[in-house]
Amino acid sequence: MSSAALTELVIVRHGETQGNVEQRLVNHLDSPLTEKGRWQAERIAQRMSLEPPQVMYSSNLGRALATAEPIAKACGIETIPCDQLQEYNNGLFAGLTWKEVEEKFPEAHRQYRGGDIDFAPPSGESRREFHQRVVSRLTDILSAHAGSRILVVGHGGTMSVAFRHAMGFPPGQASPARLPNASLNVFEIEDERWVLRTWGDTSHLL
């Protein structure tokens, strides 16, 4: 019996945002790309045009769509927005720095930092729910486009979930991997087995 076709999944984190600069937990809030972030988006678009994907999905949050826009133009493809690819929902932590979270929500901060992956911040989701949401959507995308080169434009959280899934790490485990803005991250999937090929590649930003 022949094996399933090799599928390539490329995940790109959005360009730098004002929230990134201020080290705020933007989550589902809108945070526009900075001038540097817009430049990063143009650079990753040029990089992707050298080996264009057959299909591109993006988180439907503004910073991801703004990063996907020049890629779509450079590669001549459409952007398929997807709410299931949104960043982790930290609920009432959104818009705050970690210092402010500790001051405003000391007990919730303690529980979150305690590592309970089933704890959800007020009005937010647990890390287990987030992991399951992203993996479920990525699995559906891979199934729908088996044998293709697929691009997903997302967030640091999207990258973290994909990394853990490929490495067999449990949801919520601290990731040792860097999560650079506008970086290229490549996975190969065959027979439902994920293999990490490239991580945190920012050579196009040099």
Coordinates of C-alpha atoms in Angstrom, one line a residue:
M1 CA 0.0 0.0 0.0
S2 CA 1.4 3.4 -1.0
S3 CA 1.8 6.1 1.7
A4 CA -0.1 9.3 1.7
A5 CA 1.1 12.3 -0.3
L6 CA 3.7 14.5 1.5
T7 CA 2.1 17.8 2.5
E8 CA 4.1 20.9 3.4
L9 CA 2.7 23.2 6.0
V10 CA 4.3 26.6 6.3
I11 CA 3.3 28.8 9.3
V12 CA 4.2 32.5 9.3
R13 CA 3.8 34.7 12.4
H14 CA 2.4 38.2 11.7
G15 CA 4.7 41.2 11.5
E16 CA 5.6 43.3 14.5
T17 CA 2.7 45.1 16.1
Q18 CA 2.5 48.0 18.6
G19 CA 1.4 45.5 21.2
N20 CA 4.6 43.5 20.6
V21 CA 6.7 46.6 21.1
E22 CA 4.9 47.4 24.4
Q23 CA 5.0 43.7 25.4
R24 CA 1.2 43.6 25.9
L25 CA -1.1 40.5 25.7
V26 CA -3.0 41.6 22.6
N27 CA -4.8 38.3 22.1
H28 CA -8.1 39.0 20.3
L29 CA -7.8 42.8 20.4
D30 CA -6.7 44.7 17.3
S31 CA -3.1 45.8 17.2
P32 CA -1.9 47.3 14.0
L33 CA 1.4 46.5 12.4
T34 CA 4.2 48.9 13.1
E35 CA 6.2 50.4 10.2
K36 CA 8.7 47.6 10.8
G37 CA 5.9 45.1 10.8
R38 CA 4.7 46.3 7.4
W39 CA 8.2 46.0 6.1
Q40 CA 8.5 42.5 7.5
A41 CA 5.2 41.5 5.8
E42 CA 6.6 42.7 2.4
R43 CA 9.8 40.8 3.0
I44 CA 8.1 37.5 3.8
A45 CA 5.9 38.1 0.8
Q46 CA 8.9 38.3 -1.4
R47 CA 10.3 35.1 0.2
M48 CA 7.1 33.2 -0.3
S49 CA 6.8 34.3 -4.0
L50 CA 10.0 32.2 -4.7
E51 CA 8.1 29.0 -3.7
P52 CA 4.4 30.0 -3.7
P53 CA 1.9 27.9 -1.7
Q54 CA -1.1 26.4 -3.4
V55 CA -3.4 27.8 -0.7
M56 CA -3.2 30.3 2.1
Y57 CA -5.3 30.5 5.3
S58 CA -5.0 33.3 7.9
S59 CA -6.3 34.1 11.3
N60 CA -9.1 36.6 10.8
L61 CA -7.5 39.1 13.2
G62 CA -6.3 42.3 11.7
R63 CA -2.5 41.9 12.2
A64 CA -2.5 38.5 10.6
L65 CA -4.7 39.6 7.6
A66 CA -2.4 42.7 7.1
T67 CA 0.6 40.3 6.9
A68 CA -1.2 38.0 4.6
E69 CA -2.3 40.7 2.2
P70 CA 1.1 41.4 0.5
I71 CA 1.8 37.6 0.4
A72 CA -1.5 37.1 -1.5
K73 CA -0.5 39.7 -4.0
A74 CA 3.0 38.4 -4.5
C75 CA 1.9 34.8 -4.9
G76 CA -1.3 35.4 -6.8
I77 CA -3.5 33.5 -4.3
E78 CA -6.5 34.3 -2.1
T79 CA -6.5 34.6 1.6
I80 CA -9.0 32.4 3.4
P81 CA -9.8 34.0 6.8
C82 CA -10.3 31.6 9.7
D83 CA -11.4 32.5 13.2
Q84 CA -10.2 29.1 14.6
L85 CA -6.6 30.3 13.9
Q86 CA -7.0 33.3 16.2
E87 CA -4.5 33.8 19.0
Y88 CA -5.0 32.3 22.4
N89 CA -7.8 34.1 24.2
N90 CA -6.5 35.4 27.5
G91 CA -9.9 37.0 28.3
L92 CA -9.6 39.9 30.7
F93 CA -5.8 39.7 30.5
A94 CA -6.0 41.2 27.0
G95 CA -4.4 44.6 26.6
L96 CA -2.3 44.3 29.7
T97 CA 1.3 43.5 30.4
W98 CA 2.1 40.6 32.7
K99 CA 2.9 43.0 35.5
E100 CA -0.5 44.6 35.1
V101 CA -2.1 41.2 35.1
E102 CA -0.5 40.3 38.3
E103 CA -1.7 43.6 39.9
K104 CA -5.3 43.5 38.6
F105 CA -5.9 39.7 38.8
P106 CA -3.5 38.3 41.3
E107 CA -5.3 35.0 41.9
A108 CA -5.9 34.3 38.2
H109 CA -2.3 35.2 37.5
R110 CA -1.2 32.7 40.1
Q111 CA -3.4 30.0 38.7
Y112 CA -2.2 30.7 35.2
R113 CA 1.5 30.7 36.1
G114 CA 0.9 27.6 38.1
G115 CA 0.7 25.6 34.8
D116 CA -2.8 24.3 35.0
I117 CA -3.7 23.8 31.4
D118 CA -7.4 23.5 32.2
F119 CA -7.5 26.9 33.9
A120 CA -9.1 29.6 31.8
P121 CA -8.5 33.3 32.6
P122 CA -11.8 35.3 33.2
S123 CA -13.7 35.4 29.9
G124 CA -11.0 33.4 28.2
E125 CA -10.1 29.9 27.2
S126 CA -7.9 27.3 28.7
R127 CA -4.6 26.3 27.1
R128 CA -6.0 22.8 26.5
E129 CA -9.0 24.3 24.6
F130 CA -6.7 26.6 22.6
H131 CA -4.4 23.7 21.7
Q132 CA -7.4 21.5 20.6
R133 CA -8.9 24.4 18.6
V134 CA -5.8 25.1 16.6
V135 CA -4.8 21.4 16.0
S136 CA -8.3 20.6 14.9
R137 CA -8.4 23.4 12.3
L138 CA -4.9 22.6 11.1
T139 CA -5.8 18.9 10.7
D140 CA -8.9 19.8 8.7
I141 CA -6.8 22.1 6.5
L142 CA -4.2 19.4 5.9
S143 CA -6.9 16.9 5.0
A144 CA -8.5 19.3 2.5
H145 CA -5.2 20.0 0.8
A146 CA -3.2 16.8 1.0
G147 CA -0.1 16.8 -1.1
S148 CA 0.0 20.6 -1.3
R149 CA 2.2 23.4 0.0
I150 CA 0.0 25.2 2.5
L151 CA 0.6 28.6 4.1
V152 CA -1.0 29.6 7.4
V153 CA -0.5 33.2 8.6
G154 CA -1.1 33.3 12.3
H155 CA 0.3 34.2 15.7
G156 CA 3.0 33.2 18.2
G157 CA 0.4 30.9 19.8
T158 CA -0.4 29.2 16.5
M159 CA 3.3 28.5 16.1
S160 CA 3.6 27.2 19.6
V161 CA 0.7 24.8 19.2
A162 CA 2.1 23.4 15.9
F163 CA 5.5 23.0 17.5
R164 CA 4.2 21.1 20.5
H165 CA 2.0 18.9 18.3
A166 CA 4.9 18.0 16.0
M167 CA 7.3 17.3 18.9
G168 CA 4.7 15.4 20.9
F169 CA 4.7 17.9 23.8
P170 CA 1.5 18.2 25.9
P171 CA -0.7 21.3 25.5
G172 CA 0.6 24.2 27.5
Q173 CA 4.1 22.9 28.0
A174 CA 6.6 25.8 27.8
S175 CA 8.1 25.9 24.4
P176 CA 11.9 26.3 24.1
A177 CA 11.6 27.6 20.6
R178 CA 11.8 31.3 19.7
L179 CA 8.7 32.9 18.0
P180 CA 10.1 35.6 15.7
N181 CA 7.7 37.9 13.9
A182 CA 7.4 37.2 10.2
S183 CA 9.4 34.1 10.5
L184 CA 9.2 31.0 8.2
N185 CA 8.4 27.7 10.0
V186 CA 8.0 24.6 7.9
F187 CA 6.5 21.2 8.7
E188 CA 6.2 18.1 6.5
I189 CA 3.2 15.8 7.1
E190 CA 3.0 12.3 5.8
D191 CA 0.6 9.6 7.1
E192 CA -0.5 12.0 9.8
R193 CA 3.1 12.2 11.1
W194 CA 4.4 15.8 11.5
V195 CA 8.1 16.5 11.0
L196 CA 9.6 19.9 11.8
R197 CA 11.9 21.0 9.0
T198 CA 12.5 24.7 9.5
W199 CA 12.0 26.8 12.6
G200 CA 12.2 30.6 13.1
D201 CA 13.8 31.3 9.8
T202 CA 14.2 35.1 9.4
S203 CA 17.0 35.2 6.8
H204 CA 14.6 37.2 4.6
L205 CA 14.7 40.0 7.2
L206 CA 18.4 40.5 7.1

